[in-house]
Amino acid sequence: MFSRILIANRGEIALRIIRACHELGVETVAIYSEADKDAEYLKLANDAVCIGPASAMESYLNIPRIISAAEITDVEAIHPGYGFLAENFHFAEVCNDCGITFIGPTPEGMEMLGDKVKAREIAKKARVAVVPGSKGEIEDVAAAIKIANKIKYPVMIKATAGGGGRGMRVAHNDISLHGAFAAAKAEAEAAFNNGAVFIEKFVENPRHVEVQIMADKAGNVVHFFERDCTIQRRHQKLIEESPCPAINEKTREELCKAAIRVVKQTDYSGAGTVEFLLDKNNNFYFIEVNTRIQVEHPVTEMVTGHDLIKWQLRIASGEKINIKQKDIKLRGHAIECRINAEDPSRDYAPSPGEIKKYVPPGGLGVRVDTHAYQGWVVSPYYDSMVSKLIVHQKNRDEAINTMKRALREYKIEPIKTTIPACLEILSHNLYVKGQIDTSFIERHMQ
Ligand code: MV4
């Protein structure tokens, strides 16, 4: 195991990684921007280095500054968390070139599975169903029209480098395909500096289900079952749960085995998430792979009892996975609500500012992952997520009850948060019945 690592991130995930490290006897170096200088979690780290001003470009995204901090503090490895540089294969390459272990896949693994067109081909080779679509990148509208007429409308144009729903457009006929193609390409060019797009049949009102996998450097791959992340608003997940309430044991096993087959096609290592769309008839289709630990990893930890951040550290330090797939068991039901500093009554407008009153919920089966506390000032510079509330219970109905009880206890004032929105969703009869799809919020939450 490493003796000291640097955490190239901020907020709740930085604290989450500090906790895992200290339980493993690993020293931690935190980095922070001027906007985060008062964060309490910095005092828990063994060392903390200011790397620049509030702007992420000059701090958490600035590779030379992060590498300098790592060299000054003599760390052996860097954990990137999620967001920022977590899926930047150039950063992983720089770490390796500097003799610092990047806690994540190899740059090649990130590049292969991070590219959606390449990942599609890898999934096909693994005999995993993909959404019908183009073989590779599509160069022009004429080619797009040809494929769209073969696979039939509606279709979706997607950026190969895409993420967060950017560079994605739906088209219902040849006429609208012209605009959709140009818009997706322009958005991809602006957002990712890469205008490459491909085309897929549009799956209407699917569920979003993803499988957590972990791979070691010796080629062993295990899964930690699935998460249902269907409750989203504008591609921002709001509530996640595990297991997925819509699938039976047989589908679950097929889904998880499919995820493992995809990953085994490459020499991937570390944590990964294989994303699928689930249609009305419970057919699942591979869509993409996230080559990082995800925000919603705690629901998987609660139902499996495995600390996924510790697994990342063990694998990066060269340890093999010493457990058998059959010994990873699903126990009960977990739900996570994302508490963002946003005002649901004003179209989820950002609501930064000082937290003057902070009272977290507690009790059996309640977990709060946050760096927030009374006196913490939520900065307008970064993502609005201030806390994750996770509950674990024997079954889904009890988990919903515990979550509602915990959300009502949780006081974060006077800033506005997504607590009331989460409560409203959890109280909706269709959510309770598990009858949800990705359009749930826009259709049922005014
Ligand atoms: C799709 C899709 C339907 N058909 N692909 C969204 C983000 C990225 N992870 C993949 N996403 C989707 N890809 C095909 N071929 C539906 C989604 C999707 C979605 C689309 C619109 C509104 C909300 C959504 C939530 C999750 C997934």
mmCIF file of N, CA and C and ligand atoms in Angstrom, residues 116 131 156 158 164-165 168 200-204 206 208 232 235 275 277 287-288 438, ligand 1:
data_model
loop_
_atom_site.group_PDB
_atom_site.id
_atom_site.type_symbol
_atom_site.label_atom_id
_atom_site.label_comp_id
_atom_site.label_asym_id
_atom_site.label_seq_id
_atom_site.Cartn_x
_atom_site.Cartn_y
_atom_site.Cartn_z
ATOM 1 N N LYS A 116 -16.734 7.007 -27.033
ATOM 2 C CA LYS A 116 -17.993 6.257 -27.165
ATOM 3 C C LYS A 116 -18.048 5.375 -28.406
ATOM 4 N N VAL A 131 -27.191 -0.043 -28.862
ATOM 5 C CA VAL A 131 -28.322 0.539 -29.571
ATOM 6 C C VAL A 131 -27.961 0.504 -31.060
ATOM 7 N N MET A 156 -30.589 9.617 -32.583
ATOM 8 C CA MET A 156 -29.862 10.552 -31.739
ATOM 9 C C MET A 156 -28.453 10.734 -32.305
ATOM 10 N N LYS A 158 -24.778 11.870 -31.387
ATOM 11 C CA LYS A 158 -24.009 11.981 -30.140
ATOM 12 C C LYS A 158 -22.551 12.291 -30.423
ATOM 13 N N GLY A 164 -22.172 14.368 -19.902
ATOM 14 C CA GLY A 164 -23.086 15.342 -19.318
ATOM 15 C C GLY A 164 -24.194 15.788 -20.250
ATOM 16 N N GLY A 165 -24.483 14.945 -21.255
ATOM 17 C CA GLY A 165 -25.582 15.272 -22.161
ATOM 18 C C GLY A 165 -25.223 16.321 -23.199
ATOM 19 N N MET A 168 -25.455 16.207 -27.804
ATOM 20 C CA MET A 168 -26.476 15.193 -28.087
ATOM 21 C C MET A 168 -27.710 15.866 -28.673
ATOM 22 N N GLU A 200 -27.216 6.979 -33.303
ATOM 23 C CA GLU A 200 -27.854 5.797 -32.711
ATOM 24 C C GLU A 200 -29.360 5.944 -32.834
ATOM 25 N N LYS A 201 -30.059 4.845 -32.842
ATOM 26 C CA LYS A 201 -31.511 4.870 -32.722
ATOM 27 C C LYS A 201 -31.832 5.499 -31.358
ATOM 28 N N PHE A 202 -32.825 6.397 -31.303
ATOM 29 C CA PHE A 202 -33.206 7.045 -30.047
ATOM 30 C C PHE A 202 -34.131 6.123 -29.259
ATOM 31 N N VAL A 203 -33.700 5.728 -28.080
ATOM 32 C CA VAL A 203 -34.525 4.896 -27.201
ATOM 33 C C VAL A 203 -35.411 5.842 -26.399
ATOM 34 N N GLU A 204 -36.711 5.754 -26.591
ATOM 35 C CA GLU A 204 -37.614 6.716 -25.952
ATOM 36 C C GLU A 204 -37.935 6.345 -24.510
ATOM 37 N N PRO A 206 -36.242 5.788 -21.665
ATOM 38 C CA PRO A 206 -35.624 4.605 -21.053
ATOM 39 C C PRO A 206 -35.378 4.813 -19.556
ATOM 40 N N HIS A 208 -32.121 4.535 -16.855
ATOM 41 C CA HIS A 208 -30.666 4.586 -16.913
ATOM 42 C C HIS A 208 -30.137 3.671 -15.813
ATOM 43 N N GLN A 232 -33.259 12.005 -13.181
ATOM 44 C CA GLN A 232 -32.312 13.053 -13.580
ATOM 45 C C GLN A 232 -33.086 14.267 -14.053
ATOM 46 N N HIS A 235 -29.790 16.053 -17.409
ATOM 47 C CA HIS A 235 -28.587 15.225 -17.314
ATOM 48 C C HIS A 235 -27.849 15.350 -15.998
ATOM 49 N N GLU A 275 -22.481 1.820 -18.417
ATOM 50 C CA GLU A 275 -23.842 2.370 -18.482
ATOM 51 C C GLU A 275 -24.687 1.686 -19.542
ATOM 52 N N LEU A 277 -28.950 1.582 -21.217
ATOM 53 C CA LEU A 277 -30.327 2.062 -21.241
ATOM 54 C C LEU A 277 -31.205 0.826 -21.132
ATOM 55 N N ILE A 287 -24.438 1.737 -23.494
ATOM 56 C CA ILE A 287 -24.194 3.054 -24.106
ATOM 57 C C ILE A 287 -22.778 3.587 -23.900
ATOM 58 N N GLU A 288 -22.234 3.512 -22.697
ATOM 59 C CA GLU A 288 -20.889 4.061 -22.509
ATOM 60 C C GLU A 288 -20.256 3.572 -21.211
ATOM 61 N N THR A 438 -36.590 8.366 -17.679
ATOM 62 C CA THR A 438 -35.726 9.560 -17.609
ATOM 63 C C THR A 438 -36.489 10.873 -17.777
HETATM 64 C C1 MV4 B 1 -29.457 7.871 -25.191
HETATM 65 C C2 MV4 B 1 -30.815 7.977 -24.873
HETATM 66 C C3 MV4 B 1 -31.726 7.431 -25.762
HETATM 67 N N1 MV4 B 1 -31.293 6.807 -26.897
HETATM 68 N N2 MV4 B 1 -29.079 7.236 -26.310
HETATM 69 C C4 MV4 B 1 -27.867 10.751 -21.770
HETATM 70 C C5 MV4 B 1 -26.482 11.019 -21.270
HETATM 71 C C6 MV4 B 1 -25.632 9.904 -21.734
HETATM 72 N N3 MV4 B 1 -25.066 9.216 -20.615
HETATM 73 C C7 MV4 B 1 -26.517 9.019 -22.583
HETATM 74 N N4 MV4 B 1 -27.832 9.554 -22.523
HETATM 75 C C8 MV4 B 1 -28.860 9.026 -23.254
HETATM 76 N N5 MV4 B 1 -28.510 8.375 -24.391
HETATM 77 C C9 MV4 B 1 -29.986 6.724 -27.136
HETATM 78 N N6 MV4 B 1 -29.590 6.098 -28.244
HETATM 79 C C10 MV4 B 1 -31.174 8.604 -23.682
HETATM 80 C C11 MV4 B 1 -30.171 9.129 -22.864
HETATM 81 C C12 MV4 B 1 -30.583 9.718 -21.625
HETATM 82 C C13 MV4 B 1 -31.392 10.822 -21.554
HETATM 83 C C14 MV4 B 1 -31.834 11.479 -22.698
HETATM 84 C C15 MV4 B 1 -32.650 12.568 -22.615
HETATM 85 C C16 MV4 B 1 -33.058 13.042 -21.359
HETATM 86 C C17 MV4 B 1 -32.629 12.431 -20.218
HETATM 87 C C18 MV4 B 1 -31.796 11.324 -20.306
HETATM 88 C C19 MV4 B 1 -31.355 10.725 -19.149
HETATM 89 C C20 MV4 B 1 -30.556 9.637 -19.239
HETATM 90 C C21 MV4 B 1 -30.178 9.138 -20.471
#
